[in-house]
Coordinates of C-alpha atoms in Angstrom, one line a residue:
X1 CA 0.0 0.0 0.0
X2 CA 1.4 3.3 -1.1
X3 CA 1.3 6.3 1.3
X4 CA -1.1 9.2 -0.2
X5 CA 0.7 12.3 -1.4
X6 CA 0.6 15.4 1.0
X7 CA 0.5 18.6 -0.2
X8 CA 3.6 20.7 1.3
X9 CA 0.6 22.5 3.8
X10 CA -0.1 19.2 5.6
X11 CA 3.5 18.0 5.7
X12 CA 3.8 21.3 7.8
X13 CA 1.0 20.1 9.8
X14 CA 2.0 16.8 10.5
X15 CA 5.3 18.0 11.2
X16 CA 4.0 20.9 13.2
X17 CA 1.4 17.6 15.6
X18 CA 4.9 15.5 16.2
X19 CA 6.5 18.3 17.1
X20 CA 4.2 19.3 19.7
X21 CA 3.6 15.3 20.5
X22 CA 7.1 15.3 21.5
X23 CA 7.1 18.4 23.7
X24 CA 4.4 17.2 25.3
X25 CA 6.3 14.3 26.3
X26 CA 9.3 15.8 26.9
X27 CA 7.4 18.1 29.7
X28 CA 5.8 15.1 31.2
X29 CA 9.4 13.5 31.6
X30 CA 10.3 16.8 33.0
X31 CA 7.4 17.0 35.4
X32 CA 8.5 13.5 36.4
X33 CA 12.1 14.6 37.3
X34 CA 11.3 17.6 39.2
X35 CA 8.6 15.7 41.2
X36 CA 6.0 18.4 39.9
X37 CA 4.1 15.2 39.2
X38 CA 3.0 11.9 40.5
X39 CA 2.9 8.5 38.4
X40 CA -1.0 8.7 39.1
X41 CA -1.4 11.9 37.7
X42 CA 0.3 11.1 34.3
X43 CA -1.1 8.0 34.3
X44 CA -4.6 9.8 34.2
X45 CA -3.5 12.8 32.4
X46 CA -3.0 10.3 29.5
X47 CA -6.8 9.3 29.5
X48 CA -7.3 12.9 27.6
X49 CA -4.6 13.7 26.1
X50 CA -3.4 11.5 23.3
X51 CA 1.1 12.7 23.1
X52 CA 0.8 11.1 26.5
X53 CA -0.8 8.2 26.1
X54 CA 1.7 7.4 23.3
X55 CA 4.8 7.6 26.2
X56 CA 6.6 4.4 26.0
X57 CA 6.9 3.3 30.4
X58 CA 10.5 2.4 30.4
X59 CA 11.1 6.2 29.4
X60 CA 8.3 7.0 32.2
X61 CA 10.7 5.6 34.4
X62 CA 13.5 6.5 33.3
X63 CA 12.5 9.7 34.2
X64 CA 11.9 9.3 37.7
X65 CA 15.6 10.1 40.0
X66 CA 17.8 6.9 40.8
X67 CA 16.5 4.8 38.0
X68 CA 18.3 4.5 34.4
X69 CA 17.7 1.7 31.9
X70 CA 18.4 -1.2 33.7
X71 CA 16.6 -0.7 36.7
X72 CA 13.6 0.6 34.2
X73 CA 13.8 -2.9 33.4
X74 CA 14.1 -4.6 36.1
X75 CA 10.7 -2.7 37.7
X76 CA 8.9 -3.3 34.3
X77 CA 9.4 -6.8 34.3
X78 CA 9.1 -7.2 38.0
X79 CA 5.5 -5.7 37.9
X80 CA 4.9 -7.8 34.3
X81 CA 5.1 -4.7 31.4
X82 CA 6.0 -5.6 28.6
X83 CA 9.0 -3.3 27.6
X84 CA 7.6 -1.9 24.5
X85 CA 4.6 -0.9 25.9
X86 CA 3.1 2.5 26.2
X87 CA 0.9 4.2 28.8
X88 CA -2.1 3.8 26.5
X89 CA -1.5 -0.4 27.0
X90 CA -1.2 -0.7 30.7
X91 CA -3.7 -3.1 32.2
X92 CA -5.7 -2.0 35.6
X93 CA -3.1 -4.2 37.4
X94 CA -0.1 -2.8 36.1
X95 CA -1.9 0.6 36.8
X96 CA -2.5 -0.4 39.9
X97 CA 1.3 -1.5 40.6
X98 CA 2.9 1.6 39.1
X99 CA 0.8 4.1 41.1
X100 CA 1.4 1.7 44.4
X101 CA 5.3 1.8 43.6
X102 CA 5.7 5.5 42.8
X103 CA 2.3 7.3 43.9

């Protein structure tokens, strides 16, 4: 299947949605960092807004201070997340289990 051909106006605007998709996320990871926000409050913030939803959780917690990439894994597969998965995909256990963990 070939991809339709954009006109140079909505390449702009694609490019002008990832852009802001990714600063979205960026401030999120931020937030996270700077405790200006809890786990349970991204976690939810994600139910309405879409460039949060699509954060992968090892990058969630890689955000949080003290844990890098291999502790990230160690906690994802430890509370049973798949390492590819995004916000968007977390069951209500695994939910449950990040806000418990991190609040």
């Amino acid at each position: 299947m070939t991809l339709p051909a954009l006109t140079a106006e909505q390449r702009a605007e694609a490019t002008a949605r990832a852009t802001a998709a990714r600063q979205a996320r960026a401030r999120i990871r931020t937030a996270i960092r700077e405790s200006h926000m809890t786990m349970s409050e991204v976690i939810a913030a994600a139910a309405h807004d879409e460039a949060i939803a699509k954060l992968k959780v090892a990058s969630l917690l890689e955000a949080v201070p003290g844990i890098g990439k291999t502790k990230a894994a160690t906690i994802m597969e430890r509370l049973d997340i798949a390492a590819s998965r995004r916000i968007r995909g977390l069951g209500h256990h695994q939910i449950a289990a990040l806000t418990q963990e991190f609040g």
